[in-house]
Coordinates of C-alpha atoms and ligand atoms in Angstrom, one line a residue:
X1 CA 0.0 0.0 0.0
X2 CA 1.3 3.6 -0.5
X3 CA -0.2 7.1 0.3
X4 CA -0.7 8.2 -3.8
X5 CA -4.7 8.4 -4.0
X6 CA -7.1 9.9 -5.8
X7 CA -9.4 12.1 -3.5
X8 CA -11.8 14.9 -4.7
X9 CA -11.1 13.8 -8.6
X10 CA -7.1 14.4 -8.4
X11 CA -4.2 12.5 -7.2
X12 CA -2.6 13.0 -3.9
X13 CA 0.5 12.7 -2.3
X14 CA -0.4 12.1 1.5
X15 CA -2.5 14.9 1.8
X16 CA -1.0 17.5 -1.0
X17 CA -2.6 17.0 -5.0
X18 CA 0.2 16.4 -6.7
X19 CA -0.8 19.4 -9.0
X20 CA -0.2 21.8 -6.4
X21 CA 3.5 20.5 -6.4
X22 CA 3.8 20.6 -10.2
X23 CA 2.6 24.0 -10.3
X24 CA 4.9 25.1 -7.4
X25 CA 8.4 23.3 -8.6
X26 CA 7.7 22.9 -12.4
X27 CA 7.8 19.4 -14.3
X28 CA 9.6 16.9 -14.4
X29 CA 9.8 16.3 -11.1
X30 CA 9.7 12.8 -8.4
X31 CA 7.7 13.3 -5.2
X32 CA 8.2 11.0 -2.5
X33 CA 5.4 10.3 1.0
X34 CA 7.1 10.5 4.2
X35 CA 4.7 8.2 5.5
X36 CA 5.0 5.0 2.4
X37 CA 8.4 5.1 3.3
X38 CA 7.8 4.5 7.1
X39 CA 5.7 1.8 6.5
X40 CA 7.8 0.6 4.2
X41 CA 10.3 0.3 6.7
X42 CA 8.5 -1.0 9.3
X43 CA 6.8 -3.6 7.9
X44 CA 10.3 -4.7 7.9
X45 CA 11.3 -4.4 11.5
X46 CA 8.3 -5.6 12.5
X47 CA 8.8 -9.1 10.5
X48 CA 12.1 -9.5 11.8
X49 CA 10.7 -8.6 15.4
X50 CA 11.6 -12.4 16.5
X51 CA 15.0 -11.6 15.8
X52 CA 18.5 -9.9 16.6
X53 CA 18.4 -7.8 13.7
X54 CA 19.3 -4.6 11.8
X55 CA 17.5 -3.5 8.5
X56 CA 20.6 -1.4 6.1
X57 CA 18.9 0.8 3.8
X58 CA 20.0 0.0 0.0
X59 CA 20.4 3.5 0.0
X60 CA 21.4 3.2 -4.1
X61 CA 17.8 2.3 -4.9
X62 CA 17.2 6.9 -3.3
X63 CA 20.2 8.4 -1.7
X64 CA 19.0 11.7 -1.5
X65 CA 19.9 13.1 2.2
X66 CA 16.8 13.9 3.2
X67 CA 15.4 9.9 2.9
X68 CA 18.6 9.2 4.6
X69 CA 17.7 11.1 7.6
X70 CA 14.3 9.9 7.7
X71 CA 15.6 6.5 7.3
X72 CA 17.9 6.6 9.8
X73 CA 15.6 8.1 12.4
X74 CA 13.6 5.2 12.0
X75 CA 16.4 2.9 13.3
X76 CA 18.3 1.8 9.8
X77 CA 22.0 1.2 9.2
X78 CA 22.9 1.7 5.5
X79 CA 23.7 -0.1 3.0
X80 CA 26.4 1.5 0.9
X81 CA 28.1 0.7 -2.4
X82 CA 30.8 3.5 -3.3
X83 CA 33.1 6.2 -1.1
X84 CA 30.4 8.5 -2.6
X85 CA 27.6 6.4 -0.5
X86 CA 29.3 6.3 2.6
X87 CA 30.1 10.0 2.9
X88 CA 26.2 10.6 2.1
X89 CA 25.5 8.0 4.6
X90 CA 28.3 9.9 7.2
X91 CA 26.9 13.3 6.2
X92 CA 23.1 12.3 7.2
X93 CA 24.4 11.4 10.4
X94 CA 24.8 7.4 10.5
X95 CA 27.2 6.3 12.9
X96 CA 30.1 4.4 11.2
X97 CA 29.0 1.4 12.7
X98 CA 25.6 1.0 11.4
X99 CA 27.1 1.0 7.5
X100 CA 27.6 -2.2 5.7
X101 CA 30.3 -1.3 2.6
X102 CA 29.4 -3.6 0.0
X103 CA 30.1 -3.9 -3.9
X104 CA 32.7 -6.0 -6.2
X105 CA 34.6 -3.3 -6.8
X106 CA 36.3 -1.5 -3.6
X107 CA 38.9 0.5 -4.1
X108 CA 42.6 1.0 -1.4
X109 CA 40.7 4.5 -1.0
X110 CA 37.1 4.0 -0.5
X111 CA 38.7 0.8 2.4
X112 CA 40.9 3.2 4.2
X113 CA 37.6 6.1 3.7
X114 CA 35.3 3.4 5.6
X115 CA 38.0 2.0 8.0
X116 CA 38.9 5.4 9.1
X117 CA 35.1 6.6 9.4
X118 CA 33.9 3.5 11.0
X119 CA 32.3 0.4 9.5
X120 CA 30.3 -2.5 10.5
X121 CA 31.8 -4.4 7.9
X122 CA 32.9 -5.6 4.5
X123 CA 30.9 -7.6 2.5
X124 CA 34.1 -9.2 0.8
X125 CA 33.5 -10.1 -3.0
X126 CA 36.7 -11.5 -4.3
X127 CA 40.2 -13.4 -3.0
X128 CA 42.1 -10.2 -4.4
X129 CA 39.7 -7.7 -2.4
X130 CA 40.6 -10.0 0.7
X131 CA 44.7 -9.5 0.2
X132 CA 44.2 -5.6 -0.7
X133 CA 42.0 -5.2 2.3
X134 CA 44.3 -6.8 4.8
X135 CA 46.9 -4.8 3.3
X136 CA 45.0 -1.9 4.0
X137 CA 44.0 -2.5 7.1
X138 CA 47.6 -3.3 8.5
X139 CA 48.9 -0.1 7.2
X140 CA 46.1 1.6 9.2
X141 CA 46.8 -0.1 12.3
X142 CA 43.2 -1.9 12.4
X143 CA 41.3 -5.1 11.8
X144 CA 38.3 -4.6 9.2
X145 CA 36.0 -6.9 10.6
X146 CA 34.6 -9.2 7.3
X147 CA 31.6 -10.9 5.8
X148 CA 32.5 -13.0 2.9
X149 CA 29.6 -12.6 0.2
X150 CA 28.5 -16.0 -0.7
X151 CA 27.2 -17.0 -4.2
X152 CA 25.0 -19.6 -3.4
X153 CA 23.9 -20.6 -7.6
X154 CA 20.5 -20.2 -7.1
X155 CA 18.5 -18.8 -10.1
X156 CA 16.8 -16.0 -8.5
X157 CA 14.0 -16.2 -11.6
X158 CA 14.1 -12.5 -11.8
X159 CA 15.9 -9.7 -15.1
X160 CA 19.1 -10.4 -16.2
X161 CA 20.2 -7.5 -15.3
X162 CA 19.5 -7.7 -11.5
X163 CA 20.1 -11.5 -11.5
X164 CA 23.6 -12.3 -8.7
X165 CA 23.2 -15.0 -7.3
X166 CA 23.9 -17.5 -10.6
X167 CA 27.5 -18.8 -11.2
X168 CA 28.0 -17.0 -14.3
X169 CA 27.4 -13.8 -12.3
X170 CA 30.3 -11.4 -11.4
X171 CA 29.3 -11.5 -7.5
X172 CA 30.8 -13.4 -4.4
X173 CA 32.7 -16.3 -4.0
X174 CA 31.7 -19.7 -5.2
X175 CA 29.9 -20.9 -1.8
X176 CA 31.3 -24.4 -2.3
X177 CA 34.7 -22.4 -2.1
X178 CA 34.1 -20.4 1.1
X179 CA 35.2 -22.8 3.6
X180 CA 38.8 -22.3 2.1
X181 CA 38.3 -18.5 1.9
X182 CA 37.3 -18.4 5.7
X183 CA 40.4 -20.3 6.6
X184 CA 42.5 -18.1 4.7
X185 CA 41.0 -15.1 6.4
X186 CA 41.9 -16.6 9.7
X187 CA 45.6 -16.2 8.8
X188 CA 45.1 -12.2 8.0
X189 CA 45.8 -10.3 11.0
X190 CA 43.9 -7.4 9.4
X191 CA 40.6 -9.2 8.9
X192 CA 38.5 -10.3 11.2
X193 CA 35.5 -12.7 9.7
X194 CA 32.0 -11.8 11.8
X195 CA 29.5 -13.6 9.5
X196 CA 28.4 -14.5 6.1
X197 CA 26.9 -12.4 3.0
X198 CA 24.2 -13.5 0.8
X199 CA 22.3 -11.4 -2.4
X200 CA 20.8 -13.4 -5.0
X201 CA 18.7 -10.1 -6.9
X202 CA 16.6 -7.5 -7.3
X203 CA 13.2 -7.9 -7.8
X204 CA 12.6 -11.2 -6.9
X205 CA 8.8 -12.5 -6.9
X206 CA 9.3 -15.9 -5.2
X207 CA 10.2 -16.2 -2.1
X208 CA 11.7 -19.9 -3.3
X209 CA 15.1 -18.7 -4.1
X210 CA 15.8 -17.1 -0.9
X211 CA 14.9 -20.2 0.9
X212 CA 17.5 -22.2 -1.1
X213 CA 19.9 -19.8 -0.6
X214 CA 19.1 -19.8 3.0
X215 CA 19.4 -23.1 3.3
X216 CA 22.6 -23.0 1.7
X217 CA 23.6 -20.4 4.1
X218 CA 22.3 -22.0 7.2
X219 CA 24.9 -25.3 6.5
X220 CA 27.8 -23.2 5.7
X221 CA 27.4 -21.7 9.6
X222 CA 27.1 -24.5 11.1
X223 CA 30.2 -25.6 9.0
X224 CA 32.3 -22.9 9.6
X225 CA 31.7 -22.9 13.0
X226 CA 33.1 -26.2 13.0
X227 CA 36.2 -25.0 11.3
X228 CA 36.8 -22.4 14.8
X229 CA 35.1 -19.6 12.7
X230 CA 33.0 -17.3 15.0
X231 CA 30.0 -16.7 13.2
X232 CA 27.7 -14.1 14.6
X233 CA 26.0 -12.3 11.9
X234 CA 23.9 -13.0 8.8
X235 CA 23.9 -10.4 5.7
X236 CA 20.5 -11.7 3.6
X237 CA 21.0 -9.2 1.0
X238 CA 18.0 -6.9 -0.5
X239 CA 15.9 -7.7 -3.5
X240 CA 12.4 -8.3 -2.3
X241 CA 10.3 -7.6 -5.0
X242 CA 7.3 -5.0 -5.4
X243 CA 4.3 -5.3 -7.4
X244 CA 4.8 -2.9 -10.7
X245 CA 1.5 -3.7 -12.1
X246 CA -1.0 -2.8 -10.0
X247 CA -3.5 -5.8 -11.5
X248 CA -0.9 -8.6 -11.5
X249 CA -0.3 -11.4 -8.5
X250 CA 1.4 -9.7 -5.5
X251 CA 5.0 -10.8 -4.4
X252 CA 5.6 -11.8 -1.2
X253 CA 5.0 -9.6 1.7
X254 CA 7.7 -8.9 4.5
X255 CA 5.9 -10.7 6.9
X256 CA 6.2 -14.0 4.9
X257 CA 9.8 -13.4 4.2
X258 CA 10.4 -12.7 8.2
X259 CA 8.6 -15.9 9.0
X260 CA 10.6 -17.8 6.3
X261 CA 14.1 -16.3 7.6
X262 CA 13.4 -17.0 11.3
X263 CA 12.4 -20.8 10.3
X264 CA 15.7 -21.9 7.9
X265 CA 17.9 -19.2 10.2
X266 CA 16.3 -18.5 13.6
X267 CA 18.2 -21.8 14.7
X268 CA 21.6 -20.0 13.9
X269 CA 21.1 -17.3 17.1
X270 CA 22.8 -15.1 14.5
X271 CA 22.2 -11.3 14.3
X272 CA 20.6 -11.1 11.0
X273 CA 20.8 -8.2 8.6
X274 CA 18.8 -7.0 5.5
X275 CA 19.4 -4.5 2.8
X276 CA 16.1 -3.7 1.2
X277 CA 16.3 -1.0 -1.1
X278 CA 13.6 -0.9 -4.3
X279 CA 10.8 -2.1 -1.6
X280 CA 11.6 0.6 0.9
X281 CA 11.4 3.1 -2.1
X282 CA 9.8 1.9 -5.1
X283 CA 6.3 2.6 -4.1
X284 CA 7.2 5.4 -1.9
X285 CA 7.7 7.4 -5.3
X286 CA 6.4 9.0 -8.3
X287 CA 7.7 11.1 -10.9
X288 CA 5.1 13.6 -12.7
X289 CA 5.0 14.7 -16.2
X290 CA 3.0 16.9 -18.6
X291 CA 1.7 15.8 -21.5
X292 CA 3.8 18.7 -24.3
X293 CA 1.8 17.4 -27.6
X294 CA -0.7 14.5 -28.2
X295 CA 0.9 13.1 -32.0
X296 CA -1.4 11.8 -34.6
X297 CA 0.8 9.0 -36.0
X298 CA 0.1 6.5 -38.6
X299 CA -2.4 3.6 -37.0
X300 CA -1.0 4.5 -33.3
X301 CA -1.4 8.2 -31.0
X302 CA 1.7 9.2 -29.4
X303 CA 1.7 11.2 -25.8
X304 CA 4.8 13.4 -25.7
X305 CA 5.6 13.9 -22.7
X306 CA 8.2 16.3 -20.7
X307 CA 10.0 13.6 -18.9
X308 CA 12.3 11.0 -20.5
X309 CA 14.7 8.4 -20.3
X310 CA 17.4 10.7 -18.6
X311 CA 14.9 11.3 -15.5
X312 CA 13.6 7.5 -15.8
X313 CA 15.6 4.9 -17.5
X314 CA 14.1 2.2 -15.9
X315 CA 11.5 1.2 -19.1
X316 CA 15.0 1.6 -21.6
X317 CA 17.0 -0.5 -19.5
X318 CA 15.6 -3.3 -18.0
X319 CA 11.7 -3.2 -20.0
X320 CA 10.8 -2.3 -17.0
X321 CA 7.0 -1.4 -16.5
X322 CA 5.7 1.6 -14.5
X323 CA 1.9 1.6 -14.7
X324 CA 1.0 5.4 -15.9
X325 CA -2.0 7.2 -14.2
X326 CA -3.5 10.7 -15.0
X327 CA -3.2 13.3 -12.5
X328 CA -6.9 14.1 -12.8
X329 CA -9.0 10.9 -11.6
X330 CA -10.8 10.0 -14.7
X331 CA -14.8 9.7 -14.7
X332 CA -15.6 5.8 -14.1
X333 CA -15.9 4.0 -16.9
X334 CA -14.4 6.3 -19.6
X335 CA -13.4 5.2 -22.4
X336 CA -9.6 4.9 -22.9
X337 CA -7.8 4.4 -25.9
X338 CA -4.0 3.2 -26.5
X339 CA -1.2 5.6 -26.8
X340 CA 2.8 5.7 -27.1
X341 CA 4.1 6.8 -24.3
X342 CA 7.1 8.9 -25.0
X343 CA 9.7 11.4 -23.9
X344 CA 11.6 14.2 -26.1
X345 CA 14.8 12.9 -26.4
X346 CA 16.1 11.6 -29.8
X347 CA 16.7 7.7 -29.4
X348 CA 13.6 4.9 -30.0
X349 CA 14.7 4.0 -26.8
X350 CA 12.7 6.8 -25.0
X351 CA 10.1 4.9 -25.2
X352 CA 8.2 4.6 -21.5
X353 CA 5.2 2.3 -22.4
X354 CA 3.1 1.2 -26.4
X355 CA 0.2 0.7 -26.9
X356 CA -1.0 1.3 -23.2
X357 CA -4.9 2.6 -22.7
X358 CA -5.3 5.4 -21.3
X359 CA -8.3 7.8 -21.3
X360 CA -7.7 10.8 -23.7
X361 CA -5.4 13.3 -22.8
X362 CA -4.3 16.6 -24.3
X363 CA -1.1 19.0 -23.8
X364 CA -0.8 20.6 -20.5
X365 CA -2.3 17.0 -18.6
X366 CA -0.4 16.0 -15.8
X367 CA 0.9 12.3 -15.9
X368 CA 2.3 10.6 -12.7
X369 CA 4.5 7.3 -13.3
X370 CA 4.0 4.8 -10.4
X371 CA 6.7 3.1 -8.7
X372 CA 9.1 5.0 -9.6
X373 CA 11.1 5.7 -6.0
X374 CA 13.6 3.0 -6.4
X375 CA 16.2 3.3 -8.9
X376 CA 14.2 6.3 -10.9
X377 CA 16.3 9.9 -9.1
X378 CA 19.6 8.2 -8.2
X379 CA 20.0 6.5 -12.1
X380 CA 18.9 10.0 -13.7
X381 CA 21.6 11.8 -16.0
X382 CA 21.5 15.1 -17.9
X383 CA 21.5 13.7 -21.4
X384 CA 20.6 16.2 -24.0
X385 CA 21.5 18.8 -21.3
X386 CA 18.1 17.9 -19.5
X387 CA 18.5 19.1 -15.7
X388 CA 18.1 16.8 -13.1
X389 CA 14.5 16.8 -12.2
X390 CA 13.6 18.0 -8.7
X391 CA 13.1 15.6 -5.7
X392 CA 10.5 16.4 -3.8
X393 CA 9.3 15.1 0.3
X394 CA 5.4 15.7 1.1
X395 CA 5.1 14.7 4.7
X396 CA 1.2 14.8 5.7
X397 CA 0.0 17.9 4.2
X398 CA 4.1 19.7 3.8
X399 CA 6.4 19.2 1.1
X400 CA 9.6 20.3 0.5
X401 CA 12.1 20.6 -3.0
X402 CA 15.0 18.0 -1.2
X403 CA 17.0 18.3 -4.6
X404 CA 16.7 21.8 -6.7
X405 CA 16.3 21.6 -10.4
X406 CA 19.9 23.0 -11.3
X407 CA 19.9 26.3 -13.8
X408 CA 21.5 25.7 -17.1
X409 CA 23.9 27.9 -16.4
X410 CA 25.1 25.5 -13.4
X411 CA 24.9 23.2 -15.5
X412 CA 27.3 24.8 -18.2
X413 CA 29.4 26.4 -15.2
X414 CA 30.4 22.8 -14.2
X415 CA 32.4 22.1 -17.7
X416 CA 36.1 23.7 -17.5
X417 CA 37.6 25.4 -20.7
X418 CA 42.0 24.1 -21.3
X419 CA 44.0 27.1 -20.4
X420 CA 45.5 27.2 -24.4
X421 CA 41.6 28.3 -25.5
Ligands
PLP501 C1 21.2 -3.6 -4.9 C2 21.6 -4.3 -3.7 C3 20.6 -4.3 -2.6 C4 19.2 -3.8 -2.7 O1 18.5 -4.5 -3.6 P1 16.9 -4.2 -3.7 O2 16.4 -5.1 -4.7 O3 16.7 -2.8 -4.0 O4 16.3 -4.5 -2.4 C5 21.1 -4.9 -1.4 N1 22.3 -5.4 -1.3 C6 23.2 -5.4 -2.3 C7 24.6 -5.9 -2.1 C8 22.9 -4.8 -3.5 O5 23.8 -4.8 -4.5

């Protein structure tokens, strides 16, 4: 459930229409509800009440400070993927020791960044990571205490493109290898193994996959805590789906994935940790457009809208689906007809949605793209020297611009001329 309902004949976020926003900030522009994200949240917490546990905010799937804060204040650690991540997690005020540094590709900077800030610890990815770490952390004087990520060959039945947990992938360590790579961490004064790390995808429907990969997960404690390892702490990983499509079969609600942790792990005793990102967001966004021209094309009507693959690229990349709703509620029954959906920048890939019914629109109609909180701001880019659309926070009946639409000018200002011109 989220807080983006029609009311009165127009769409609301929380308790402001979203036109009010549009007309205050301009368009393009995401909006996300204060209280979605909450719930989000603590449907979470709630369903891993049973448990030790700590819930790190993916903050890649919406980074932007102030869902950080608001995050945090709720009780999350974060879940951070670059040096970039981990000084927005520092600078909204988490502790170092409530942020998980993850990722394959860590650099001797970003490791001495985290070690020097304060981390809760490494998800480790690779045997080279492992030596460069320990180097690292031997310079420094300190142990970096370590999770090795596990890749547990479990087909996650979700995109490509989001799919990690397979062999072929680029992610972990073979799990049939770990019990070597634990050993081997033993002999590195500058590690210090706490746990194991698990994330098979993004999106995933089934809950299924993450039982296997449980299961895996639950034999390789018990085995390396017959090796001497001191296991105390289970990384599960993100990727719980969210339901795109409004009309389609639900995936699996927190509460069921809680219940199904605390059955193959509750055993364990281990602190477990999760790093939901895309079902904390996703539905706890929106990103608004107006409709520039309705085009009569040959056999099919085109809606040109003023937002495009450079604010959301989710629909070019992946075939993703966002479902598309008019900001005014349409009359009951009205008759829709199918349009393009498509955004001003020259590649057919700007493409958001064909064929898809809608009721009529006309230019100057306000769109609002559903789902859109995860992964929609964060991947945005200024192709075609677009700005970066505006983020917006409505919290009961307040919002409040939590990124600015940059000027052209700052965006020019930001390119350097050579000295020789
Ligand atoms: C992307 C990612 C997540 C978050 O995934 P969601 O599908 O957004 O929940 C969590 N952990 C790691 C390591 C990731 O790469």
């Amino acid at each position: 459930m989220d807080h983006f309902l029609y009311r009165d004949g127009a769409l609301y976020a929380e308790d402001v229409p979203l036109a009010e926003i549009a007309a205050a900030v301009g368009t393009p522009f995401y909006c996300y509800s204060t209280a979605t994200l909450t719930r989000h949240f603590k449907a979470f917490d709630e369903a891993l009440a049973g448990m030790d546990h700590m819930i790190c905010y993916a903050m890649k799937a919406a980074s932007n400070q102030a869902i950080l804060r608001l995050m945090a204040s709720l009780g999350a650690g974060m879940d951070v993927v670059s040096g970039g991540e981990y000084a927005r997690a520092k600078a909204a005020g988490v502790p170092g020791d409530r942020i998980v540094f993850s990722g394959v590709g860590k650099t001797r900077d970003e490791m001495r960044m985290a070690l020097s800030g304060g981390v809760r610890q490494f998800n480790l990815e690779s045997e080279p990571e492992m030596e460069v770490l320990n180097a690292v952390a031997l310079e420094m004087g300190v142990v970096a205490p370590v999770t090795v990520r596990v890749n547990p060959d479990v087909d996650a039945k979700t995109h490509a493109k989001i799919a990690t947990g397979k062999s072929e992938n680029k992610f972990g360590i073979p799990i049939t290898r770990a019990r070597e790579v634990y050993a081997r961490i033993a002999e590195m004064p500058g590690l210090k193994a706490v746990g194991i790390d698990v994330h098979i995808g993004s999106q995933l429907t089934d809950l299924e996959p993450y039982r296997q990969a449980f299961t895996k997960v639950a034999e390789l404690t018990e085995a390396l805590r017959a090796d001497g390892h001191d296991i105390i702490r289970l990384d599960l990983g993100g990727g719980l789906g969210i339901p795109y499509e409004r009309n389609n079969t639900a995936p699996p609600l927190p509460k069921e994935y809680g219940a199904m942790v605390q059955e193959i792990l509750g055993h364990t005793g281990c602190e477990i940790e999760i790093e939901p990102g895309r079902l904390i967001a996703g539905n706890a966004g929106v990103m608004v457009s107006e409709v520039i021209y309705v085009k009569q094309g040959e056999g099919r009507d085109f809606l040109i809208i003023d937002g495009a693959m450079n604010d959301l690229i989710r629909p070019a990349m992946y075939d993703a689906h966002h479902d598309i709703v008019p900001v005014v509620e349409p009359a009951p029954g009205a008759e829709q007809q199918p349009y393009d959906i498509v955004g001003p920048v020259c590649e057919s890939g700007d493409t958001f949605a064909k064929q898809r019914m809608m009721v009529p629109l006309a230019a100057g109609d306000l769109v609002a793209f559903r789902s859109a909180g995860a992964y929609g701001a964060v991947m945005s880019s200024e192709y075609n020297t677009r700005p970066l659309i505006p983020e917006v926070l409505v919290h009961g009946d307040q919002f409040a611009v939590i990124r600015k639409r940059p000027s052209f000018e700052e965006i020019i200002n930001r390119d350097t001329l050579p000295e020789w011109m």
